[in-house]
Amino acid sequence: MQTYKSLRKYIDGSVFILLLSCVLYSWTYFSDNHTPVEEKYQVSTEWTVEDGESLWAIASSISDDHDMTIEQTISWMKSKNDLDNESIFPGQRLDVPTQLTGVAQE
């Protein structure tokens, strides 16, 4: 009988912790808007690649225009321009992120 009571106490505690974990996970998941930073931007400029430029150089030159990191900007450009890798060539036209969508600007 003693074993049954301690087992039941253990299971009740485990169920409580499991339910609490589910509630906390749901709360944090749904409280965040889950909009990746890359999706907050729209294409407003087309960039023509010049000789010697790389995605890194382009991303670092436009990084002051928005709050994405250089890595996020590169990821955004690769996604929006359907690039499989970071190889680009002179004369290529790339869409670049420069304007926030859905956010008031100064």
PDB file of N, CA and C in Angstrom:
ATOM      1  N   MET A   1       0.816  -1.188   0.000  1.00  0.00           N
ATOM      2  CA  MET A   1       0.000   0.000   0.000  1.00  0.00           C
ATOM      3  C   MET A   1       0.864   1.258   0.000  1.00  0.00           C
ATOM      4  N   GLN A   2       1.970   1.210   0.733  1.00  0.00           N
ATOM      5  CA  GLN A   2       2.884   2.346   0.799  1.00  0.00           C
ATOM      6  C   GLN A   2       3.466   2.646  -0.585  1.00  0.00           C
ATOM      7  N   THR A   3       3.805   1.617  -1.347  1.00  0.00           N
ATOM      8  CA  THR A   3       4.377   1.792  -2.675  1.00  0.00           C
ATOM      9  C   THR A   3       3.366   2.447  -3.610  1.00  0.00           C
ATOM     10  N   TYR A   4       2.091   2.066  -3.508  1.00  0.00           N
ATOM     11  CA  TYR A   4       1.043   2.641  -4.348  1.00  0.00           C
ATOM     12  C   TYR A   4       0.904   4.136  -4.093  1.00  0.00           C
ATOM     13  N   LYS A   5       0.953   4.564  -2.813  1.00  0.00           N
ATOM     14  CA  LYS A   5       0.819   5.985  -2.481  1.00  0.00           C
ATOM     15  C   LYS A   5       2.004   6.795  -2.995  1.00  0.00           C
ATOM     16  N   SER A   6       3.213   6.273  -2.838  1.00  0.00           N
ATOM     17  CA  SER A   6       4.380   7.012  -3.325  1.00  0.00           C
ATOM     18  C   SER A   6       4.402   7.052  -4.854  1.00  0.00           C
ATOM     19  N   LEU A   7       3.961   5.978  -5.501  1.00  0.00           N
ATOM     20  CA  LEU A   7       3.885   5.954  -6.955  1.00  0.00           C
ATOM     21  C   LEU A   7       2.849   6.960  -7.448  1.00  0.00           C
ATOM     22  N   ARG A   8       1.719   7.013  -6.791  1.00  0.00           N
ATOM     23  CA  ARG A   8       0.667   7.958  -7.176  1.00  0.00           C
ATOM     24  C   ARG A   8       1.138   9.396  -6.968  1.00  0.00           C
ATOM     25  N   LYS A   9       1.848   9.655  -5.885  1.00  0.00           N
ATOM     26  CA  LYS A   9       2.381  10.995  -5.635  1.00  0.00           C
ATOM     27  C   LYS A   9       3.385  11.380  -6.721  1.00  0.00           C
ATOM     28  N   TYR A  10       4.211  10.433  -7.136  1.00  0.00           N
ATOM     29  CA  TYR A  10       5.199  10.672  -8.186  1.00  0.00           C
ATOM     30  C   TYR A  10       4.506  10.976  -9.518  1.00  0.00           C
ATOM     31  N   ILE A  11       3.493  10.189  -9.859  1.00  0.00           N
ATOM     32  CA  ILE A  11       2.770  10.388 -11.115  1.00  0.00           C
ATOM     33  C   ILE A  11       2.021  11.718 -11.100  1.00  0.00           C
ATOM     34  N   ASP A  12       1.377  12.069  -9.989  1.00  0.00           N
ATOM     35  CA  ASP A  12       0.666  13.347  -9.888  1.00  0.00           C
ATOM     36  C   ASP A  12       1.625  14.516 -10.089  1.00  0.00           C
ATOM     37  N   GLY A  13       2.801  14.439  -9.524  1.00  0.00           N
ATOM     38  CA  GLY A  13       3.795  15.494  -9.703  1.00  0.00           C
ATOM     39  C   GLY A  13       4.275  15.577 -11.138  1.00  0.00           C
ATOM     40  N   SER A  14       4.462  14.435 -11.771  1.00  0.00           N
ATOM     41  CA  SER A  14       4.900  14.406 -13.165  1.00  0.00           C
ATOM     42  C   SER A  14       3.840  14.988 -14.086  1.00  0.00           C
ATOM     43  N   VAL A  15       2.598  14.672 -13.848  1.00  0.00           N
ATOM     44  CA  VAL A  15       1.502  15.208 -14.666  1.00  0.00           C
ATOM     45  C   VAL A  15       1.429  16.718 -14.500  1.00  0.00           C
ATOM     46  N   PHE A  16       1.576  17.190 -13.265  1.00  0.00           N
ATOM     47  CA  PHE A  16       1.547  18.633 -13.017  1.00  0.00           C
ATOM     48  C   PHE A  16       2.674  19.338 -13.770  1.00  0.00           C
ATOM     49  N   ILE A  17       3.884  18.787 -13.712  1.00  0.00           N
ATOM     50  CA  ILE A  17       5.031  19.381 -14.401  1.00  0.00           C
ATOM     51  C   ILE A  17       4.816  19.348 -15.916  1.00  0.00           C
ATOM     52  N   LEU A  18       4.280  18.261 -16.430  1.00  0.00           N
ATOM     53  CA  LEU A  18       4.001  18.158 -17.861  1.00  0.00           C
ATOM     54  C   LEU A  18       2.982  19.209 -18.299  1.00  0.00           C
ATOM     55  N   LEU A  19       1.894  19.351 -17.548  1.00  0.00           N
ATOM     56  CA  LEU A  19       0.881  20.348 -17.882  1.00  0.00           C
ATOM     57  C   LEU A  19       1.443  21.766 -17.790  1.00  0.00           C
ATOM     58  N   LEU A  20       2.225  22.031 -16.766  1.00  0.00           N
ATOM     59  CA  LEU A  20       2.838  23.347 -16.614  1.00  0.00           C
ATOM     60  C   LEU A  20       3.778  23.636 -17.786  1.00  0.00           C
ATOM     61  N   SER A  21       4.542  22.650 -18.200  1.00  0.00           N
ATOM     62  CA  SER A  21       5.447  22.822 -19.343  1.00  0.00           C
ATOM     63  C   SER A  21       4.666  23.125 -20.619  1.00  0.00           C
ATOM     64  N   CYS A  22       3.572  22.418 -20.835  1.00  0.00           N
ATOM     65  CA  CYS A  22       2.741  22.661 -22.027  1.00  0.00           C
ATOM     66  C   CYS A  22       2.151  24.063 -22.018  1.00  0.00           C
ATOM     67  N   VAL A  23       1.684  24.518 -20.862  1.00  0.00           N
ATOM     68  CA  VAL A  23       1.111  25.856 -20.753  1.00  0.00           C
ATOM     69  C   VAL A  23       2.182  26.912 -21.021  1.00  0.00           C
ATOM     70  N   LEU A  24       3.355  26.766 -20.419  1.00  0.00           N
ATOM     71  CA  LEU A  24       4.424  27.740 -20.629  1.00  0.00           C
ATOM     72  C   LEU A  24       4.898  27.751 -22.083  1.00  0.00           C
ATOM     73  N   TYR A  25       5.011  26.587 -22.692  1.00  0.00           N
ATOM     74  CA  TYR A  25       5.416  26.521 -24.097  1.00  0.00           C
ATOM     75  C   TYR A  25       4.380  27.218 -24.983  1.00  0.00           C
ATOM     76  N   SER A  26       3.111  26.911 -24.761  1.00  0.00           N
ATOM     77  CA  SER A  26       2.047  27.528 -25.565  1.00  0.00           C
ATOM     78  C   SER A  26       2.031  29.036 -25.390  1.00  0.00           C
ATOM     79  N   TRP A  27       2.203  29.470 -24.169  1.00  0.00           N
ATOM     80  CA  TRP A  27       2.186  30.910 -23.893  1.00  0.00           C
ATOM     81  C   TRP A  27       3.327  31.619 -24.620  1.00  0.00           C
ATOM     82  N   THR A  28       4.542  31.068 -24.554  1.00  0.00           N
ATOM     83  CA  THR A  28       5.667  31.714 -25.217  1.00  0.00           C
ATOM     84  C   THR A  28       5.562  31.594 -26.730  1.00  0.00           C
ATOM     85  N   TYR A  29       5.034  30.483 -27.229  1.00  0.00           N
ATOM     86  CA  TYR A  29       4.912  30.299 -28.673  1.00  0.00           C
ATOM     87  C   TYR A  29       3.906  31.279 -29.267  1.00  0.00           C
ATOM     88  N   PHE A  30       2.750  31.410 -28.650  1.00  0.00           N
ATOM     89  CA  PHE A  30       1.701  32.253 -29.214  1.00  0.00           C
ATOM     90  C   PHE A  30       1.850  33.725 -28.851  1.00  0.00           C
ATOM     91  N   SER A  31       2.652  34.054 -27.854  1.00  0.00           N
ATOM     92  CA  SER A  31       2.848  35.461 -27.509  1.00  0.00           C
ATOM     93  C   SER A  31       3.822  36.136 -28.467  1.00  0.00           C
ATOM     94  N   ASP A  32       4.689  35.357 -29.109  1.00  0.00           N
ATOM     95  CA  ASP A  32       5.618  35.892 -30.098  1.00  0.00           C
ATOM     96  C   ASP A  32       4.915  35.900 -31.446  1.00  0.00           C
ATOM     97  N   ASN A  33       5.109  36.951 -32.232  1.00  0.00           N
ATOM     98  CA  ASN A  33       4.418  37.022 -33.516  1.00  0.00           C
ATOM     99  C   ASN A  33       4.999  36.065 -34.547  1.00  0.00           C
ATOM    100  N   HIS A  34       6.157  35.482 -34.273  1.00  0.00           N
ATOM    101  CA  HIS A  34       6.789  34.482 -35.137  1.00  0.00           C
ATOM    102  C   HIS A  34       6.958  34.950 -36.574  1.00  0.00           C
ATOM    103  N   THR A  35       7.128  36.218 -36.764  1.00  0.00           N
ATOM    104  CA  THR A  35       7.447  36.724 -38.085  1.00  0.00           C
ATOM    105  C   THR A  35       8.950  36.843 -38.172  1.00  0.00           C
ATOM    106  N   PRO A  36       9.592  36.007 -38.967  1.00  0.00           N
ATOM    107  CA  PRO A  36      11.038  36.121 -39.086  1.00  0.00           C
ATOM    108  C   PRO A  36      11.416  37.517 -39.544  1.00  0.00           C
ATOM    109  N   VAL A  37      12.548  37.994 -39.062  1.00  0.00           N
ATOM    110  CA  VAL A  37      12.962  39.353 -39.393  1.00  0.00           C
ATOM    111  C   VAL A  37      13.059  39.543 -40.899  1.00  0.00           C
ATOM    112  N   GLU A  38      13.399  38.473 -41.631  1.00  0.00           N
ATOM    113  CA  GLU A  38      13.524  38.580 -43.076  1.00  0.00           C
ATOM    114  C   GLU A  38      12.183  38.888 -43.743  1.00  0.00           C
ATOM    115  N   GLU A  39      11.064  38.474 -43.111  1.00  0.00           N
ATOM    116  CA  GLU A  39       9.759  38.672 -43.717  1.00  0.00           C
ATOM    117  C   GLU A  39       9.179  40.048 -43.407  1.00  0.00           C
ATOM    118  N   LYS A  40       9.832  40.837 -42.599  1.00  0.00           N
ATOM    119  CA  LYS A  40       9.360  42.178 -42.293  1.00  0.00           C
ATOM    120  C   LYS A  40       9.736  43.168 -43.386  1.00  0.00           C
ATOM    121  N   TYR A  41      10.518  42.716 -44.346  1.00  0.00           N
ATOM    122  CA  TYR A  41      11.023  43.601 -45.381  1.00  0.00           C
ATOM    123  C   TYR A  41      10.424  43.250 -46.727  1.00  0.00           C
ATOM    124  N   GLN A  42      10.270  44.249 -47.529  1.00  0.00           N
ATOM    125  CA  GLN A  42       9.823  44.034 -48.891  1.00  0.00           C
ATOM    126  C   GLN A  42      10.899  44.536 -49.845  1.00  0.00           C
ATOM    127  N   VAL A  43      10.812  44.111 -51.060  1.00  0.00           N
ATOM    128  CA  VAL A  43      11.774  44.550 -52.062  1.00  0.00           C
ATOM    129  C   VAL A  43      11.397  45.961 -52.484  1.00  0.00           C
ATOM    130  N   SER A  44      12.329  46.866 -52.396  1.00  0.00           N
ATOM    131  CA  SER A  44      12.053  48.207 -52.896  1.00  0.00           C
ATOM    132  C   SER A  44      13.192  48.702 -53.773  1.00  0.00           C
ATOM    133  N   THR A  45      14.249  47.929 -53.862  1.00  0.00           N
ATOM    134  CA  THR A  45      15.386  48.328 -54.678  1.00  0.00           C
ATOM    135  C   THR A  45      15.936  47.114 -55.407  1.00  0.00           C
ATOM    136  N   GLU A  46      16.338  47.323 -56.622  1.00  0.00           N
ATOM    137  CA  GLU A  46      17.028  46.272 -57.358  1.00  0.00           C
ATOM    138  C   GLU A  46      18.495  46.685 -57.461  1.00  0.00           C
ATOM    139  N   TRP A  47      19.371  45.789 -57.109  1.00  0.00           N
ATOM    140  CA  TRP A  47      20.807  46.052 -57.082  1.00  0.00           C
ATOM    141  C   TRP A  47      21.451  45.364 -58.272  1.00  0.00           C
ATOM    142  N   THR A  48      22.270  46.075 -59.010  1.00  0.00           N
ATOM    143  CA  THR A  48      23.024  45.477 -60.106  1.00  0.00           C
ATOM    144  C   THR A  48      24.439  45.197 -59.613  1.00  0.00           C
ATOM    145  N   VAL A  49      24.819  43.945 -59.660  1.00  0.00           N
ATOM    146  CA  VAL A  49      26.123  43.515 -59.152  1.00  0.00           C
ATOM    147  C   VAL A  49      27.225  44.067 -60.044  1.00  0.00           C
ATOM    148  N   GLU A  50      28.227  44.660 -59.410  1.00  0.00           N
ATOM    149  CA  GLU A  50      29.394  45.173 -60.125  1.00  0.00           C
ATOM    150  C   GLU A  50      30.559  44.206 -59.955  1.00  0.00           C
ATOM    151  N   ASP A  51      31.562  44.353 -60.783  1.00  0.00           N
ATOM    152  CA  ASP A  51      32.732  43.488 -60.752  1.00  0.00           C
ATOM    153  C   ASP A  51      33.390  43.527 -59.368  1.00  0.00           C
ATOM    154  N   GLY A  52      33.648  42.379 -58.787  1.00  0.00           N
ATOM    155  CA  GLY A  52      34.321  42.284 -57.502  1.00  0.00           C
ATOM    156  C   GLY A  52      33.391  42.300 -56.293  1.00  0.00           C
ATOM    157  N   GLU A  53      32.090  42.492 -56.487  1.00  0.00           N
ATOM    158  CA  GLU A  53      31.163  42.511 -55.356  1.00  0.00           C
ATOM    159  C   GLU A  53      30.776  41.092 -54.953  1.00  0.00           C
ATOM    160  N   SER A  54      30.462  40.962 -53.674  1.00  0.00           N
ATOM    161  CA  SER A  54      29.981  39.693 -53.135  1.00  0.00           C
ATOM    162  C   SER A  54      28.684  39.970 -52.383  1.00  0.00           C
ATOM    163  N   LEU A  55      27.952  38.912 -52.044  1.00  0.00           N
ATOM    164  CA  LEU A  55      26.736  39.105 -51.248  1.00  0.00           C
ATOM    165  C   LEU A  55      27.074  39.777 -49.922  1.00  0.00           C
ATOM    166  N   TRP A  56      28.200  39.378 -49.337  1.00  0.00           N
ATOM    167  CA  TRP A  56      28.622  39.966 -48.062  1.00  0.00           C
ATOM    168  C   TRP A  56      28.844  41.472 -48.208  1.00  0.00           C
ATOM    169  N   ALA A  57      29.516  41.893 -49.268  1.00  0.00           N
ATOM    170  CA  ALA A  57      29.796  43.315 -49.480  1.00  0.00           C
ATOM    171  C   ALA A  57      28.503  44.096 -49.699  1.00  0.00           C
ATOM    172  N   ILE A  58      27.590  43.530 -50.484  1.00  0.00           N
ATOM    173  CA  ILE A  58      26.313  44.201 -50.729  1.00  0.00           C
ATOM    174  C   ILE A  58      25.520  44.300 -49.433  1.00  0.00           C
ATOM    175  N   ALA A  59      25.435  43.204 -48.692  1.00  0.00           N
ATOM    176  CA  ALA A  59      24.679  43.190 -47.434  1.00  0.00           C
ATOM    177  C   ALA A  59      25.256  44.173 -46.427  1.00  0.00           C
ATOM    178  N   SER A  60      26.573  44.252 -46.342  1.00  0.00           N
ATOM    179  CA  SER A  60      27.175  45.174 -45.377  1.00  0.00           C
ATOM    180  C   SER A  60      26.965  46.625 -45.794  1.00  0.00           C
ATOM    181  N   SER A  61      26.870  46.893 -47.096  1.00  0.00           N
ATOM    182  CA  SER A  61      26.671  48.279 -47.534  1.00  0.00           C
ATOM    183  C   SER A  61      25.237  48.752 -47.334  1.00  0.00           C
ATOM    184  N   ILE A  62      24.276  47.832 -47.296  1.00  0.00           N
ATOM    185  CA  ILE A  62      22.885  48.243 -47.086  1.00  0.00           C
ATOM    186  C   ILE A  62      22.399  47.976 -45.664  1.00  0.00           C
ATOM    187  N   SER A  63      23.268  47.461 -44.807  1.00  0.00           N
ATOM    188  CA  SER A  63      22.837  47.087 -43.456  1.00  0.00           C
ATOM    189  C   SER A  63      22.424  48.283 -42.606  1.00  0.00           C
ATOM    190  N   ASP A  64      22.886  49.474 -42.928  1.00  0.00           N
ATOM    191  CA  ASP A  64      22.483  50.660 -42.173  1.00  0.00           C
ATOM    192  C   ASP A  64      21.042  51.059 -42.462  1.00  0.00           C
ATOM    193  N   ASP A  65      20.477  50.556 -43.563  1.00  0.00           N
ATOM    194  CA  ASP A  65      19.117  50.919 -43.952  1.00  0.00           C
ATOM    195  C   ASP A  65      18.048  50.154 -43.183  1.00  0.00           C
ATOM    196  N   HIS A  66      18.416  49.125 -42.456  1.00  0.00           N
ATOM    197  CA  HIS A  66      17.440  48.300 -41.741  1.00  0.00           C
ATOM    198  C   HIS A  66      18.084  47.665 -40.519  1.00  0.00           C
ATOM    199  N   ASP A  67      17.296  46.926 -39.750  1.00  0.00           N
ATOM    200  CA  ASP A  67      17.813  46.342 -38.511  1.00  0.00           C
ATOM    201  C   ASP A  67      18.166  44.859 -38.636  1.00  0.00           C
ATOM    202  N   MET A  68      18.361  44.366 -39.847  1.00  0.00           N
ATOM    203  CA  MET A  68      18.807  42.988 -40.015  1.00  0.00           C
ATOM    204  C   MET A  68      20.323  42.941 -39.928  1.00  0.00           C
ATOM    205  N   THR A  69      20.835  41.826 -39.442  1.00  0.00           N
ATOM    206  CA  THR A  69      22.283  41.634 -39.443  1.00  0.00           C
ATOM    207  C   THR A  69      22.724  41.334 -40.870  1.00  0.00           C
ATOM    208  N   ILE A  70      24.024  41.354 -41.094  1.00  0.00           N
ATOM    209  CA  ILE A  70      24.542  41.038 -42.425  1.00  0.00           C
ATOM    210  C   ILE A  70      24.165  39.612 -42.809  1.00  0.00           C
ATOM    211  N   GLU A  71      24.257  38.684 -41.858  1.00  0.00           N
ATOM    212  CA  GLU A  71      23.907  37.301 -42.135  1.00  0.00           C
ATOM    213  C   GLU A  71      22.433  37.161 -42.494  1.00  0.00           C
ATOM    214  N   GLN A  72      21.550  37.879 -41.777  1.00  0.00           N
ATOM    215  CA  GLN A  72      20.126  37.832 -42.092  1.00  0.00           C
ATOM    216  C   GLN A  72      19.840  38.458 -43.457  1.00  0.00           C
ATOM    217  N   THR A  73      20.565  39.518 -43.790  1.00  0.00           N
ATOM    218  CA  THR A  73      20.392  40.163 -45.088  1.00  0.00           C
ATOM    219  C   THR A  73      20.807  39.212 -46.208  1.00  0.00           C
ATOM    220  N   ILE A  74      21.933  38.512 -46.026  1.00  0.00           N
ATOM    221  CA  ILE A  74      22.377  37.544 -47.027  1.00  0.00           C
ATOM    222  C   ILE A  74      21.339  36.437 -47.178  1.00  0.00           C
ATOM    223  N   SER A  75      20.834  35.936 -46.072  1.00  0.00           N
ATOM    224  CA  SER A  75      19.808  34.892 -46.117  1.00  0.00           C
ATOM    225  C   SER A  75      18.562  35.386 -46.846  1.00  0.00           C
ATOM    226  N   TRP A  76      18.156  36.619 -46.575  1.00  0.00           N
ATOM    227  CA  TRP A  76      16.994  37.211 -47.232  1.00  0.00           C
ATOM    228  C   TRP A  76      17.234  37.305 -48.736  1.00  0.00           C
ATOM    229  N   MET A  77      18.406  37.818 -49.125  1.00  0.00           N
ATOM    230  CA  MET A  77      18.708  37.986 -50.547  1.00  0.00           C
ATOM    231  C   MET A  77      18.767  36.625 -51.255  1.00  0.00           C
ATOM    232  N   LYS A  78      19.364  35.617 -50.606  1.00  0.00           N
ATOM    233  CA  LYS A  78      19.420  34.286 -51.212  1.00  0.00           C
ATOM    234  C   LYS A  78      18.018  33.735 -51.411  1.00  0.00           C
ATOM    235  N   SER A  79      17.153  33.936 -50.427  1.00  0.00           N
ATOM    236  CA  SER A  79      15.781  33.440 -50.508  1.00  0.00           C
ATOM    237  C   SER A  79      14.978  34.162 -51.590  1.00  0.00           C
ATOM    238  N   LYS A  80      15.016  35.474 -51.592  1.00  0.00           N
ATOM    239  CA  LYS A  80      14.205  36.266 -52.526  1.00  0.00           C
ATOM    240  C   LYS A  80      14.713  36.206 -53.953  1.00  0.00           C
ATOM    241  N   ASN A  81      15.994  35.922 -54.139  1.00  0.00           N
ATOM    242  CA  ASN A  81      16.570  35.862 -55.480  1.00  0.00           C
ATOM    243  C   ASN A  81      16.785  34.433 -55.962  1.00  0.00           C
ATOM    244  N   ASP A  82      16.265  33.463 -55.210  1.00  0.00           N
ATOM    245  CA  ASP A  82      16.385  32.043 -55.556  1.00  0.00           C
ATOM    246  C   ASP A  82      17.827  31.628 -55.812  1.00  0.00           C
ATOM    247  N   LEU A  83      18.720  32.038 -54.919  1.00  0.00           N
ATOM    248  CA  LEU A  83      20.129  31.671 -55.035  1.00  0.00           C
ATOM    249  C   LEU A  83      20.386  30.405 -54.230  1.00  0.00           C
ATOM    250  N   ASP A  84      21.048  29.439 -54.832  1.00  0.00           N
ATOM    251  CA  ASP A  84      21.390  28.197 -54.131  1.00  0.00           C
ATOM    252  C   ASP A  84      22.620  28.364 -53.257  1.00  0.00           C
ATOM    253  N   ASN A  85      23.489  29.301 -53.640  1.00  0.00           N
ATOM    254  CA  ASN A  85      24.703  29.551 -52.878  1.00  0.00           C
ATOM    255  C   ASN A  85      24.996  31.046 -52.946  1.00  0.00           C
ATOM    256  N   GLU A  86      26.166  31.437 -52.523  1.00  0.00           N
ATOM    257  CA  GLU A  86      26.490  32.862 -52.467  1.00  0.00           C
ATOM    258  C   GLU A  86      27.221  33.357 -53.713  1.00  0.00           C
ATOM    259  N   SER A  87      27.215  32.562 -54.762  1.00  0.00           N
ATOM    260  CA  SER A  87      27.880  32.972 -56.002  1.00  0.00           C
ATOM    261  C   SER A  87      26.998  33.946 -56.778  1.00  0.00           C
ATOM    262  N   ILE A  88      27.576  35.099 -57.115  1.00  0.00           N
ATOM    263  CA  ILE A  88      26.897  36.086 -57.945  1.00  0.00           C
ATOM    264  C   ILE A  88      27.878  36.551 -59.010  1.00  0.00           C
ATOM    265  N   PHE A  89      27.376  37.208 -60.041  1.00  0.00           N
ATOM    266  CA  PHE A  89      28.250  37.622 -61.135  1.00  0.00           C
ATOM    267  C   PHE A  89      27.937  39.058 -61.547  1.00  0.00           C
ATOM    268  N   PRO A  90      28.918  39.763 -62.116  1.00  0.00           N
ATOM    269  CA  PRO A  90      28.712  41.151 -62.551  1.00  0.00           C
ATOM    270  C   PRO A  90      27.561  41.249 -63.549  1.00  0.00           C
ATOM    271  N   GLY A  91      26.735  42.274 -63.360  1.00  0.00           N
ATOM    272  CA  GLY A  91      25.586  42.492 -64.220  1.00  0.00           C
ATOM    273  C   GLY A  91      24.319  41.825 -63.719  1.00  0.00           C
ATOM    274  N   GLN A  92      24.445  40.915 -62.778  1.00  0.00           N
ATOM    275  CA  GLN A  92      23.275  40.230 -62.218  1.00  0.00           C
ATOM    276  C   GLN A  92      22.442  41.229 -61.418  1.00  0.00           C
ATOM    277  N   ARG A  93      21.129  41.131 -61.530  1.00  0.00           N
ATOM    278  CA  ARG A  93      20.232  42.017 -60.780  1.00  0.00           C
ATOM    279  C   ARG A  93      19.693  41.252 -59.576  1.00  0.00           C
ATOM    280  N   LEU A  94      19.817  41.877 -58.408  1.00  0.00           N
ATOM    281  CA  LEU A  94      19.369  41.263 -57.162  1.00  0.00           C
ATOM    282  C   LEU A  94      18.355  42.161 -56.474  1.00  0.00           C
ATOM    283  N   ASP A  95      17.318  41.548 -55.908  1.00  0.00           N
ATOM    284  CA  ASP A  95      16.402  42.274 -55.057  1.00  0.00           C
ATOM    285  C   ASP A  95      17.041  42.380 -53.678  1.00  0.00           C
ATOM    286  N   VAL A  96      16.974  43.570 -53.090  1.00  0.00           N
ATOM    287  CA  VAL A  96      17.562  43.782 -51.766  1.00  0.00           C
ATOM    288  C   VAL A  96      16.506  44.369 -50.835  1.00  0.00           C
ATOM    289  N   PRO A  97      16.591  44.045 -49.541  1.00  0.00           N
ATOM    290  CA  PRO A  97      15.623  44.568 -48.575  1.00  0.00           C
ATOM    291  C   PRO A  97      15.994  45.990 -48.162  1.00  0.00           C
ATOM    292  N   THR A  98      15.049  46.892 -48.276  1.00  0.00           N
ATOM    293  CA  THR A  98      15.357  48.251 -47.850  1.00  0.00           C
ATOM    294  C   THR A  98      14.213  48.935 -47.129  1.00  0.00           C
ATOM    295  N   GLN A  99      13.054  48.332 -47.079  1.00  0.00           N
ATOM    296  CA  GLN A  99      11.926  49.034 -46.471  1.00  0.00           C
ATOM    297  C   GLN A  99      11.139  48.087 -45.585  1.00  0.00           C
ATOM    298  N   LEU A 100      10.801  48.571 -44.383  1.00  0.00           N
ATOM    299  CA  LEU A 100       9.975  47.799 -43.473  1.00  0.00           C
ATOM    300  C   LEU A 100       8.541  47.757 -43.981  1.00  0.00           C
ATOM    301  N   THR A 101       7.871  46.646 -43.744  1.00  0.00           N
ATOM    302  CA  THR A 101       6.442  46.584 -44.053  1.00  0.00           C
ATOM    303  C   THR A 101       5.671  46.458 -42.747  1.00  0.00           C
ATOM    304  N   GLY A 102       4.608  47.180 -42.633  1.00  0.00           N
ATOM    305  CA  GLY A 102       3.758  47.095 -41.462  1.00  0.00           C
ATOM    306  C   GLY A 102       4.314  47.800 -40.234  1.00  0.00           C
ATOM    307  N   VAL A 103       5.330  48.579 -40.380  1.00  0.00           N
ATOM    308  CA  VAL A 103       5.915  49.276 -39.253  1.00  0.00           C
ATOM    309  C   VAL A 103       6.060  50.743 -39.621  1.00  0.00           C
ATOM    310  N   ALA A 104       5.676  51.617 -38.718  1.00  0.00           N
ATOM    311  CA  ALA A 104       5.808  53.048 -38.984  1.00  0.00           C
ATOM    312  C   ALA A 104       7.275  53.406 -39.084  1.00  0.00           C
ATOM    313  N   GLN A 105       7.581  54.236 -40.046  1.00  0.00           N
ATOM    314  CA  GLN A 105       8.964  54.654 -40.210  1.00  0.00           C
ATOM    315  C   GLN A 105       9.094  56.116 -39.866  1.00  0.00           C
ATOM    316  N   GLU A 106      10.326  56.505 -39.513  1.00  0.00           N
ATOM    317  CA  GLU A 106      10.570  57.882 -39.146  1.00  0.00           C
ATOM    318  C   GLU A 106      10.651  58.756 -40.367  1.00  0.00           C
TER     319      GLU A 106
END
